[in-house]
Short mmCIF file of C-alpha atoms in Angstrom, two decimals:
data_model
loop_
_atom_site.label_atom_id
_atom_site.label_comp_id
_atom_site.label_asym_id
_atom_site.label_seq_id
_atom_site.Cartn_x
_atom_site.Cartn_y
_atom_site.Cartn_z
CA MET A 1 -5.44 -28.80 25.26
CA SER A 2 -2.80 -25.82 26.59
CA ASN A 3 -2.17 -27.55 29.34
CA TYR A 4 -0.66 -30.04 27.79
CA GLN A 5 0.94 -28.63 24.77
CA SER A 6 4.36 -29.31 22.79
CA ASN A 7 6.68 -26.79 21.17
CA GLU A 8 8.27 -30.03 19.51
CA ILE A 9 6.57 -30.41 16.14
CA LYS A 10 7.47 -34.10 14.81
CA LEU A 11 6.70 -35.02 10.85
CA ILE A 12 5.65 -38.12 11.31
CA ASN A 13 3.71 -40.99 8.58
CA THR A 14 0.14 -41.70 9.01
CA SER A 15 0.18 -45.50 8.33
CA LEU A 16 2.52 -44.43 12.07
CA ILE A 17 -0.37 -43.47 13.37
CA ASP A 18 -3.64 -44.44 15.39
CA PRO A 19 -7.14 -43.37 16.92
CA HIS A 20 -7.11 -43.37 20.45
CA PRO A 21 -9.13 -46.53 21.54
CA ASP A 22 -11.00 -44.25 24.34
CA ASN A 23 -11.96 -41.45 21.95
CA PRO A 24 -15.04 -39.99 23.79
CA ARG A 25 -16.81 -39.19 20.52
CA LYS A 26 -16.96 -42.68 18.31
CA ASN A 27 -18.56 -41.31 14.86
CA ILE A 28 -16.27 -38.71 13.16
CA GLY A 29 -18.75 -38.09 10.63
CA ASP A 30 -17.94 -38.02 6.53
CA VAL A 31 -14.33 -36.49 6.24
CA THR A 32 -14.92 -36.43 2.14
CA ASP A 33 -14.43 -32.73 1.77
CA LEU A 34 -11.69 -32.42 4.63
CA ALA A 35 -9.76 -35.27 2.81
CA ALA A 36 -10.43 -33.04 -0.57
CA SER A 37 -8.70 -30.13 1.57
CA ILE A 38 -5.75 -31.21 2.75
CA LYS A 39 -4.77 -33.20 -0.50
CA THR A 40 -4.92 -29.38 -1.61
CA ASN A 41 -3.62 -27.30 0.96
CA GLY A 42 -2.01 -29.75 3.07
CA LEU A 43 -2.64 -30.01 7.06
CA LEU A 44 -2.64 -26.71 8.26
CA THR A 45 -3.36 -27.82 12.17
CA PRO A 46 -1.06 -29.71 13.80
CA LEU A 47 -2.45 -33.75 15.72
CA SER A 48 -1.98 -33.75 18.81
CA VAL A 49 -0.51 -37.71 19.58
CA VAL A 50 1.42 -39.73 22.43
CA PRO A 51 3.71 -43.03 21.91
CA ASN A 52 2.73 -46.30 21.61
CA GLY A 53 5.53 -48.09 21.56
CA SER A 54 6.29 -47.70 18.09
CA ARG A 55 3.36 -45.94 17.21
CA TYR A 56 1.11 -43.55 18.06
CA ARG A 57 -1.80 -42.65 19.51
CA VAL A 58 -4.20 -39.46 18.56
CA ILE A 59 -5.26 -37.16 21.32
CA ALA A 60 -6.92 -33.85 19.52
CA GLY A 61 -7.60 -34.29 15.12
CA HIS A 62 -9.05 -38.10 14.64
CA ARG A 63 -11.00 -36.20 11.74
CA ARG A 64 -8.07 -34.41 10.43
CA LEU A 65 -6.04 -38.11 10.82
CA ALA A 66 -8.89 -40.11 8.99
CA ALA A 67 -8.79 -37.14 6.05
CA CYS A 68 -5.36 -37.33 5.75
CA LYS A 69 -5.24 -41.02 5.31
CA GLN A 70 -8.65 -40.98 2.84
CA ALA A 71 -6.30 -38.25 1.04
CA GLY A 72 -3.34 -40.63 1.12
CA THR A 73 -1.16 -37.68 2.90
CA GLY A 74 2.44 -39.23 3.97
CA ALA A 75 4.54 -37.32 7.19
CA VAL A 76 2.03 -35.13 8.70
CA PRO A 77 3.07 -32.36 11.60
CA CYS A 78 2.08 -33.68 15.09
CA PHE A 79 2.55 -32.39 18.51
CA VAL A 80 3.45 -35.38 21.07
CA LEU A 81 3.30 -35.75 24.11
CA ASP A 82 4.09 -37.24 27.30
CA LEU A 83 0.82 -38.16 28.95
CA ASP A 84 -0.24 -41.08 31.49
CA PRO A 85 -3.84 -42.82 30.55
CA LEU A 86 -6.30 -40.51 32.46
CA GLN A 87 -4.22 -37.41 31.19
CA GLN A 88 -5.00 -38.67 27.97
CA LEU A 89 -8.85 -39.08 27.96
CA GLU A 90 -8.86 -35.54 30.13
CA ALA A 91 -7.00 -33.31 27.05
CA MET A 92 -9.67 -35.34 24.52
CA VAL A 93 -12.65 -34.99 26.50
CA THR A 94 -11.35 -31.61 27.30
CA GLU A 95 -10.73 -30.53 23.76
CA ASN A 96 -14.05 -32.42 22.33
CA CYS A 97 -16.26 -30.16 24.48
CA GLN A 98 -14.62 -27.18 23.43
CA ARG A 99 -15.40 -28.09 20.52
CA GLU A 100 -18.77 -29.69 21.01
CA GLN A 101 -18.38 -32.73 19.19
CA LEU A 102 -19.76 -34.80 21.82
CA THR A 103 -23.08 -35.48 22.79
CA VAL A 104 -24.42 -36.03 26.21
CA LEU A 105 -24.10 -39.74 26.39
CA GLU A 106 -20.27 -39.62 24.92
CA GLU A 107 -19.60 -37.14 27.45
CA ALA A 108 -20.63 -39.06 29.81
CA ASP A 109 -19.18 -42.17 29.30
CA ALA A 110 -15.83 -40.34 28.79
CA ILE A 111 -16.51 -38.71 32.03
CA GLN A 112 -16.81 -41.60 33.39
CA GLY A 113 -14.25 -42.96 32.04
CA MET A 114 -11.51 -39.96 33.74
CA LEU A 115 -13.28 -41.43 37.42
CA ASP A 116 -13.00 -44.98 36.32
CA PHE A 117 -8.87 -43.69 36.25
CA GLY A 118 -9.17 -42.23 39.79
CA ALA A 119 -9.41 -38.75 38.94
CA THR A 120 -12.05 -37.38 41.39
CA THR A 121 -15.01 -35.19 40.85
CA ALA A 122 -13.61 -31.69 41.82
CA ASN A 123 -10.88 -32.44 40.22
CA VAL A 124 -12.85 -33.31 36.60
CA ALA A 125 -15.45 -30.43 37.52
CA HIS A 126 -11.92 -28.32 37.94
CA ARG A 127 -10.62 -29.89 34.44
CA LEU A 128 -13.48 -29.40 32.41
CA GLY A 129 -14.20 -26.02 33.85
CA ARG A 130 -18.46 -27.40 35.24
CA SER A 131 -19.31 -27.83 38.56
CA SER A 132 -19.03 -30.88 40.59
CA ASP A 133 -23.48 -31.92 40.01
CA TYR A 134 -22.91 -31.82 36.25
CA VAL A 135 -19.99 -33.92 36.30
CA ARG A 136 -22.55 -36.32 38.70
CA ASP A 137 -25.34 -36.10 36.51
CA ARG A 138 -23.13 -37.80 33.75
CA ALA A 139 -21.49 -40.21 36.01
CA LYS A 140 -24.86 -41.12 36.89
CA ALA A 141 -25.77 -40.96 32.81
CA ALA A 142 -23.11 -43.05 32.38
CA SER A 143 -24.88 -45.99 34.47
CA ILE A 144 -26.97 -46.93 32.41
CA LYS A 145 -26.33 -50.37 30.52
CA THR A 146 -26.00 -50.85 26.81
CA GLU A 147 -29.30 -52.89 27.00
CA VAL A 148 -30.93 -49.73 27.41
CA ARG A 149 -29.51 -48.06 25.24
CA ALA A 150 -29.94 -50.00 22.68
CA SER A 151 -34.20 -49.83 22.89
CA ARG A 152 -33.62 -46.76 20.74
CA ASP A 153 -31.34 -45.23 17.57
CA ASP A 154 -31.49 -41.77 18.79
CA PHE A 155 -30.56 -42.83 23.13
CA GLY A 156 -27.34 -40.62 22.47
CA GLN A 157 -29.67 -37.92 21.94
CA ILE A 158 -32.20 -37.88 25.25
CA SER A 159 -31.19 -35.06 26.90
CA ILE A 160 -29.26 -35.32 30.33
CA GLY A 161 -32.38 -34.73 32.95
CA GLN A 162 -33.98 -37.88 31.58
CA LEU A 163 -30.94 -39.61 31.12
CA VAL A 164 -30.30 -39.11 34.68
CA ALA A 165 -34.36 -40.30 35.36
CA ILE A 166 -33.97 -42.91 34.01
CA ALA A 167 -30.70 -43.59 35.66
CA ARG A 168 -32.37 -43.97 38.53
CA TYR A 169 -34.03 -47.08 37.73
CA ASP A 170 -30.65 -49.11 37.72
CA GLY A 171 -31.39 -52.79 38.10
CA GLN A 172 -34.64 -52.10 35.94
CA PRO A 173 -33.96 -52.46 32.33
CA ASP A 174 -38.05 -52.63 31.96
CA LEU A 175 -38.64 -49.06 33.43
CA GLN A 176 -35.42 -47.78 31.89
CA LYS A 177 -36.63 -48.70 28.65
CA LYS A 178 -40.25 -47.47 29.03
CA LEU A 179 -39.24 -44.47 29.86
CA ALA A 180 -36.64 -44.20 27.32
CA GLN A 181 -39.28 -44.11 24.79
CA ALA A 182 -40.65 -41.88 26.07
CA ALA A 183 -38.02 -39.48 26.43
CA GLY A 184 -37.96 -37.21 24.02
CA THR A 185 -42.49 -36.59 23.91
CA SER A 186 -44.77 -35.32 26.29
CA ASN A 187 -45.63 -38.21 27.47
CA PHE A 188 -41.97 -38.43 29.08
CA ASP A 189 -42.70 -36.76 33.11
CA TYR A 190 -46.60 -38.88 32.79
CA THR A 191 -44.95 -41.63 32.42
CA LEU A 192 -41.92 -40.69 35.01
CA SER A 193 -44.79 -39.72 37.69
CA ARG A 194 -46.60 -42.88 37.12
CA ILE A 195 -43.89 -45.14 36.74
CA GLU A 196 -42.37 -42.95 40.72
CA ARG A 197 -46.11 -43.83 41.72
CA ASP A 198 -45.45 -47.41 41.07
CA GLU A 199 -42.56 -48.40 42.50
CA ASN A 200 -43.89 -46.11 46.12
CA GLU A 201 -46.92 -48.50 46.27
CA ARG A 202 -45.09 -51.28 46.05
CA GLN A 203 -43.13 -50.70 48.84
CA TRP A 204 -45.70 -49.57 50.47
CA ILE A 205 -47.37 -53.18 49.65
CA GLU A 206 -43.80 -54.71 51.00
CA SER A 207 -43.92 -52.65 53.95
CA VAL A 208 -47.70 -53.11 55.41
CA ALA A 209 -46.69 -57.29 54.59
CA ALA A 210 -43.43 -57.13 56.50
CA LEU A 211 -45.59 -55.66 59.68
CA LEU A 212 -48.27 -58.14 59.16
CA VAL A 213 -46.05 -60.95 59.53
CA GLU A 214 -44.46 -60.08 62.59
CA SER A 215 -45.25 -61.87 65.20
CA ASP A 216 -47.20 -59.50 67.93
CA SER A 217 -49.04 -57.73 65.09
CA GLY A 218 -52.03 -60.23 66.22
CA ILE A 219 -53.81 -60.40 62.75
CA ASN A 220 -54.58 -63.42 60.65
CA LEU A 221 -52.60 -63.49 57.73
CA ILE A 222 -53.68 -65.60 55.41
CA PRO A 223 -52.90 -66.25 51.34
CA ASP A 224 -54.92 -64.56 48.78
CA PRO A 225 -57.59 -67.07 48.20
CA GLU A 226 -57.65 -67.53 44.72
CA LYS A 227 -60.95 -66.37 43.71
CA PRO A 228 -61.70 -63.71 46.31
CA TYR A 229 -65.09 -63.48 45.28
CA SER A 230 -66.40 -67.16 45.82
CA ASP A 231 -63.83 -68.42 48.11
CA PRO A 232 -66.21 -71.29 50.24
CA GLU A 233 -64.61 -70.50 53.54
CA TRP A 234 -63.96 -66.18 53.19
CA ARG A 235 -66.06 -63.52 51.92
CA TYR A 236 -64.79 -59.77 50.97
CA LEU A 237 -64.56 -57.52 53.39
CA GLY A 238 -63.36 -54.51 52.34
CA CYS A 239 -59.89 -53.13 50.99
CA MET A 240 -56.59 -51.43 51.93
CA PHE A 241 -54.86 -49.32 49.28
CA PRO A 242 -51.83 -47.39 49.73
CA SER A 243 -53.67 -44.11 49.91
CA THR A 244 -55.22 -45.56 53.22
CA GLY A 245 -51.94 -43.72 54.48
CA THR A 246 -48.40 -44.78 55.87
CA PRO A 247 -48.24 -48.63 56.49
CA GLU A 248 -47.99 -48.53 59.74
CA GLU A 249 -52.00 -46.22 59.71
CA ALA A 250 -52.94 -48.87 57.10
CA ILE A 251 -52.44 -51.49 60.23
CA GLU A 252 -54.05 -49.44 62.53
CA LYS A 253 -57.22 -49.45 60.27
CA ILE A 254 -57.05 -52.50 59.51
CA ARG A 255 -57.34 -53.31 63.93
CA GLU A 256 -59.76 -50.94 63.57
CA GLN A 257 -61.97 -52.85 61.29
CA ASN A 258 -60.62 -56.15 62.72
CA PRO A 259 -61.29 -58.38 60.27
CA ALA A 260 -60.91 -62.61 60.74
CA ALA A 261 -58.08 -62.36 58.14
CA VAL A 262 -56.15 -60.33 55.28
CA SER A 263 -54.36 -61.17 52.67
CA ILE A 264 -51.55 -59.30 50.78
CA HIS A 265 -52.84 -58.96 46.71
CA THR A 266 -49.65 -58.15 45.29
CA VAL A 267 -50.92 -57.87 41.44
CA SER A 268 -53.12 -54.54 42.49
CA GLN A 269 -51.24 -53.66 45.36
CA GLN A 270 -53.98 -53.98 47.59
CA VAL A 271 -54.58 -55.67 51.40
CA TYR A 272 -57.80 -57.82 51.29
CA LEU A 273 -59.77 -58.23 54.32
CA TRP A 274 -61.87 -60.96 54.66
CA THR A 275 -64.70 -61.84 56.88
CA ARG A 276 -65.35 -66.13 57.35
CA ARG A 277 -68.50 -66.64 55.03
CA ASP A 278 -71.85 -67.15 56.47
CA LYS A 279 -72.95 -70.27 53.66
CA THR A 280 -76.30 -69.24 53.78
CA ALA A 281 -78.97 -68.79 50.94
CA ASP A 282 -77.63 -65.14 50.54
CA ALA A 283 -73.39 -66.86 49.64
CA GLU A 284 -73.87 -66.07 45.99
CA LYS A 285 -75.58 -62.70 46.59
CA GLU A 286 -73.18 -61.55 49.03
CA ALA A 287 -70.27 -62.72 46.64
CA ARG A 288 -71.90 -61.04 43.72
CA ARG A 289 -71.79 -57.60 46.28
CA ALA A 290 -68.28 -57.79 47.12
CA ALA A 291 -67.15 -58.28 43.35
CA GLU A 292 -69.15 -55.04 42.43
CA GLN A 293 -67.93 -53.31 45.14
CA ALA A 294 -64.49 -54.56 44.93
CA GLU A 295 -64.79 -53.69 40.98
CA ARG A 296 -65.95 -49.88 41.20
CA ASP A 297 -63.14 -49.46 43.98
CA ALA A 298 -60.59 -50.09 42.05
CA ARG A 299 -62.35 -47.64 39.02
CA ARG A 300 -62.27 -45.34 42.58
CA HIS A 301 -58.06 -46.01 43.21
CA ALA A 302 -57.39 -45.57 38.85
CA LEU A 303 -59.34 -42.84 38.40
CA GLU A 304 -57.73 -41.01 41.65
CA LYS A 305 -54.77 -42.35 40.12
CA TYR A 306 -55.04 -40.68 36.91
CA ALA A 307 -56.86 -37.11 38.34
CA ALA A 308 -53.33 -37.04 40.91
CA ALA A 309 -51.25 -38.42 37.99
CA SER A 310 -52.56 -35.80 35.10
CA ALA A 311 -53.16 -32.82 37.65
CA ASP A 312 -49.55 -33.41 39.04
CA LYS A 313 -48.41 -32.76 35.19
CA ARG A 314 -50.16 -30.11 34.53
CA MET A 315 -48.57 -27.96 37.60
CA THR A 316 -45.75 -29.12 36.77
CA TRP A 317 -45.98 -26.56 32.30
CA LEU A 318 -47.62 -24.18 34.37
CA HIS A 319 -44.33 -24.00 36.47
CA ALA A 320 -41.54 -25.15 33.85
CA ASN A 321 -43.61 -22.50 31.08
CA LEU A 322 -45.72 -19.67 32.71
CA HIS A 323 -42.35 -17.35 32.91
CA GLY A 324 -41.52 -17.94 28.71
CA ILE A 325 -45.23 -17.11 28.00
CA LYS A 326 -45.61 -13.04 26.00
CA ARG A 327 -46.78 -11.28 28.67
CA ALA A 328 -50.20 -10.26 25.65
CA GLN A 329 -51.19 -13.89 26.34
CA LEU A 330 -50.88 -14.01 29.54
CA ILE A 331 -53.29 -11.24 30.47
CA GLU A 332 -55.25 -12.55 27.98
CA THR A 333 -55.50 -16.08 29.50
CA THR A 334 -55.49 -13.83 33.06
CA ALA A 335 -59.45 -12.73 30.83
CA ARG A 336 -60.65 -16.37 29.98
CA LEU A 337 -59.57 -18.30 33.62
CA GLY A 338 -61.35 -15.67 35.17
CA LEU A 339 -64.45 -15.94 33.48
CA LEU A 340 -64.33 -19.91 33.46
CA GLN A 341 -64.43 -19.41 37.44
CA ILE A 342 -67.00 -16.35 37.80
CA ILE A 343 -69.62 -18.83 36.65
CA ASP A 344 -68.53 -21.89 38.90
CA PRO A 345 -71.33 -22.96 41.23
CA ASP A 346 -69.19 -21.42 44.04
CA PRO A 347 -67.17 -18.66 43.00
CA GLN A 348 -66.64 -17.16 46.35
CA GLY A 349 -64.51 -19.39 46.78
CA TYR A 350 -61.85 -18.03 44.05
CA THR A 351 -62.71 -14.59 44.70
CA GLN A 352 -62.10 -14.43 48.18
CA ALA A 353 -59.64 -12.15 49.54
CA LEU A 354 -55.98 -12.24 49.45
CA SER A 355 -56.22 -11.95 53.44
CA THR A 356 -58.32 -15.25 53.85
CA TRP A 357 -55.58 -17.27 52.11
CA ASN A 358 -55.45 -20.60 53.11
CA ASP A 359 -55.56 -24.45 51.66
CA ALA A 360 -59.38 -24.66 51.68
CA ALA A 361 -60.56 -21.25 50.29
CA CYS A 362 -57.57 -20.54 47.86
CA GLY A 363 -55.64 -24.12 46.57
CA GLY A 364 -52.85 -22.51 48.17
CA GLU A 365 -51.41 -25.90 48.23
CA GLN A 366 -51.46 -25.76 44.27
CA PHE A 367 -50.01 -22.27 44.09
CA THR A 368 -46.75 -23.62 45.84
CA THR A 369 -46.93 -26.51 42.83
CA ILE A 370 -47.52 -24.06 40.22
CA SER A 371 -44.82 -21.27 41.82
CA GLY A 372 -42.56 -22.95 43.14
CA ILE A 373 -42.88 -20.48 45.97
CA GLU A 374 -42.89 -21.82 49.77
CA PRO A 375 -46.15 -21.45 51.23
CA GLU A 376 -45.30 -19.15 53.58
CA ARG A 377 -44.09 -16.83 51.34
CA ALA A 378 -46.87 -17.10 48.68
CA LEU A 379 -48.94 -14.35 50.10
CA ALA A 380 -45.66 -11.86 50.31
CA GLU A 381 -44.63 -12.40 46.83
CA LEU A 382 -48.44 -11.83 45.35
CA ARG A 383 -48.59 -9.00 46.71
CA TYR A 384 -45.74 -7.48 45.21
CA HIS A 385 -45.98 -9.23 42.06
CA LEU A 386 -49.25 -8.23 41.75
CA ASP A 387 -48.44 -4.30 41.56
CA GLU A 388 -46.01 -4.73 39.09
CA PRO A 389 -45.19 -5.54 35.55
CA ASP A 390 -45.52 -9.05 36.02
CA TRP A 391 -48.39 -9.29 37.24
CA ALA A 392 -50.35 -11.06 34.59
CA VAL A 393 -47.80 -14.43 35.04
CA TRP A 394 -48.48 -14.41 39.10
CA ALA A 395 -52.10 -13.98 37.79
CA VAL A 396 -52.25 -16.39 35.36
CA GLN A 397 -50.74 -18.84 38.59
CA ILE A 398 -52.76 -18.09 41.10
CA LEU A 399 -56.27 -18.29 39.15
CA ALA A 400 -54.84 -22.23 37.29
CA ALA A 401 -53.93 -22.71 41.54
CA ARG A 402 -57.33 -22.34 42.26
CA ILE A 403 -59.20 -24.85 39.76
CA GLU A 404 -56.58 -27.36 40.10
CA TRP A 405 -58.14 -27.22 44.00
CA PHE A 406 -61.30 -27.79 42.57
CA ILE A 407 -61.22 -30.34 40.53
CA ASP A 408 -62.27 -33.69 42.56
CA PRO A 409 -61.69 -36.87 41.10
CA THR A 410 -64.98 -37.61 40.45
CA ASP A 411 -65.18 -34.53 38.34
CA TRP A 412 -63.47 -36.71 35.72
CA THR A 413 -67.06 -39.17 34.74
CA THR A 414 -69.61 -37.29 36.40
CA VAL A 415 -71.75 -34.51 34.96
CA ASN A 416 -71.67 -31.24 37.58
CA ASP A 417 -71.02 -28.35 37.23
CA THR A 418 -66.75 -27.75 37.88
CA SER A 419 -66.50 -31.34 35.51
CA ARG A 420 -68.03 -28.94 33.01
CA ARG A 421 -65.10 -26.50 33.00
CA ILE A 422 -61.97 -29.11 32.87
CA PRO A 423 -62.63 -29.04 28.54
CA GLY A 424 -62.66 -24.99 28.88
CA TYR A 425 -60.07 -25.01 30.83
CA TYR A 426 -57.55 -27.54 29.03
CA GLN A 427 -58.41 -25.78 25.91
CA ILE A 428 -57.23 -22.93 27.78
CA LEU A 429 -53.75 -24.63 28.57
CA GLN A 430 -53.22 -26.09 25.18
CA ASP A 431 -54.20 -22.25 23.03
CA LEU A 432 -50.75 -21.56 26.21
CA GLY A 433 -48.76 -24.63 24.13
CA TYR A 434 -49.25 -27.34 26.71
CA THR A 435 -50.14 -31.07 25.08
CA PRO A 436 -52.14 -33.11 26.91
CA THR A 437 -51.27 -37.08 26.55
CA ASP A 438 -53.51 -39.86 24.93
CA ASP A 439 -54.60 -40.59 28.62
CA GLU A 440 -55.93 -37.12 29.41
CA THR A 441 -57.15 -37.02 25.99
CA SER A 442 -59.21 -40.05 26.45
CA HIS A 443 -60.52 -39.39 30.03
CA LEU A 444 -61.37 -35.87 27.59
CA ASP A 445 -63.06 -37.16 24.90
CA GLN A 446 -65.49 -39.19 27.39
CA LEU A 447 -65.82 -36.42 29.49
CA ILE A 448 -67.04 -34.10 26.91
CA ALA A 449 -69.35 -37.15 25.62
CA ALA A 450 -71.40 -37.68 28.41
CA ILE A 451 -71.71 -33.50 29.37
CA THR A 452 -73.59 -34.14 25.56
CA GLU A 453 -75.58 -36.77 26.31
CA ALA A 454 -76.42 -35.67 30.13
CA ASP A 455 -77.60 -32.25 27.76
CA SER A 456 -79.78 -33.80 25.17
CA ASP A 457 -80.95 -35.21 28.31
CA GLU A 458 -81.93 -32.56 29.57
CA ASN A 459 -83.29 -31.16 26.22
CA GLU A 460 -85.72 -33.39 25.60
CA GLU A 461 -87.26 -33.46 28.81
CA ASP A 462 -87.29 -29.41 29.13
CA GLU A 463 -89.52 -29.98 25.43
CA GLU A 464 -91.56 -32.28 27.42
CA ASN A 465 -91.96 -29.55 30.24
CA ASN A 466 -93.75 -27.47 27.74
CA GLN A 467 -96.22 -29.15 25.97
#
């Protein structure tokens, strides 16, 4: 307010003063105690107002004005300022930010209002004493429509990082509402990664479809059969998923398989490959086989998506939280991770010397994700930090990276020496503060049940052999 302060104080009746319609702070709260104080002691701090015809509007002091009116105060001292609309909003934003009275969303709307009045990002950042990125992030948050904001009562309490993520899906209110419901919970990052993955797959299928309809593609494109596994003319041959590769790579692989036709299945984001059905006695058998294969393909694809999303979530959490964990707990975690890995069926993969650092032996890609260190710098950073007092956090990072590298999607459904380590790994992470999503908990429960059943069958077989 100092840049707009006036030395002139004027007594103005409260009946002539109105709240400013652009006040960023939408809820001034209960002013009962303040009204009682003003009734006893008077208004000690003048209001700041601007003329509005024969009346005035408050720039600073909305709570004081409301309390004065509640206390029945007549004339009150006011600084009368001469400000244009942009300066008025600018002054209110600055005053509220200094008092920490605005929610992130209120501040975002106010900043967008300043931009709407013609202020530049740099100017707003300068006036608020903030960075340009700070202003841009809040302008993004301000773009979230009323429909989405109304999806939860405490929408204004969502953090700026999550608001920016929600704003990224402007024009897709259903996705924004889904993210809004997950905001503030351990499921937010997982939900966001699933949405990002689904969006990437949607773009992939659209790109493949565009390449297929080109006149020179040379590929027979047909409508997706209504009954894909019992169509009288076409027999299912296979499918292409987004994990196949880029749209161009998928087209090349289709050419290699040389199907009689292909169709676009937009619901499952797949390209189906077809051959002409041989109308012989084994047609029904082949259709069943194709249906079973498609189901296996779909399950595998769903498992791959889950495994990738859960791995991303675990490593993102490790990246964000490891440096805040106490050293003693990190040392204990190092020992637990080391013990978990020593009994792995392929211990050499975990204990390769740092001189053999590579993706195949040491999980370099996973270490980069967890540590945030670029691959070309990873080895030098490790050699330095493992000899320093903060060695424990770096030891945990490399041990966790190696475990992450060994976990394959099939390990979630197949009982083997690697899958048996997954529950123990999750227990170690949870002891550090990690919270599994509902999806992870469900997969863990299923895996533990499968391991228990396999152990029971093995014990029964041993007993029979000993008899």
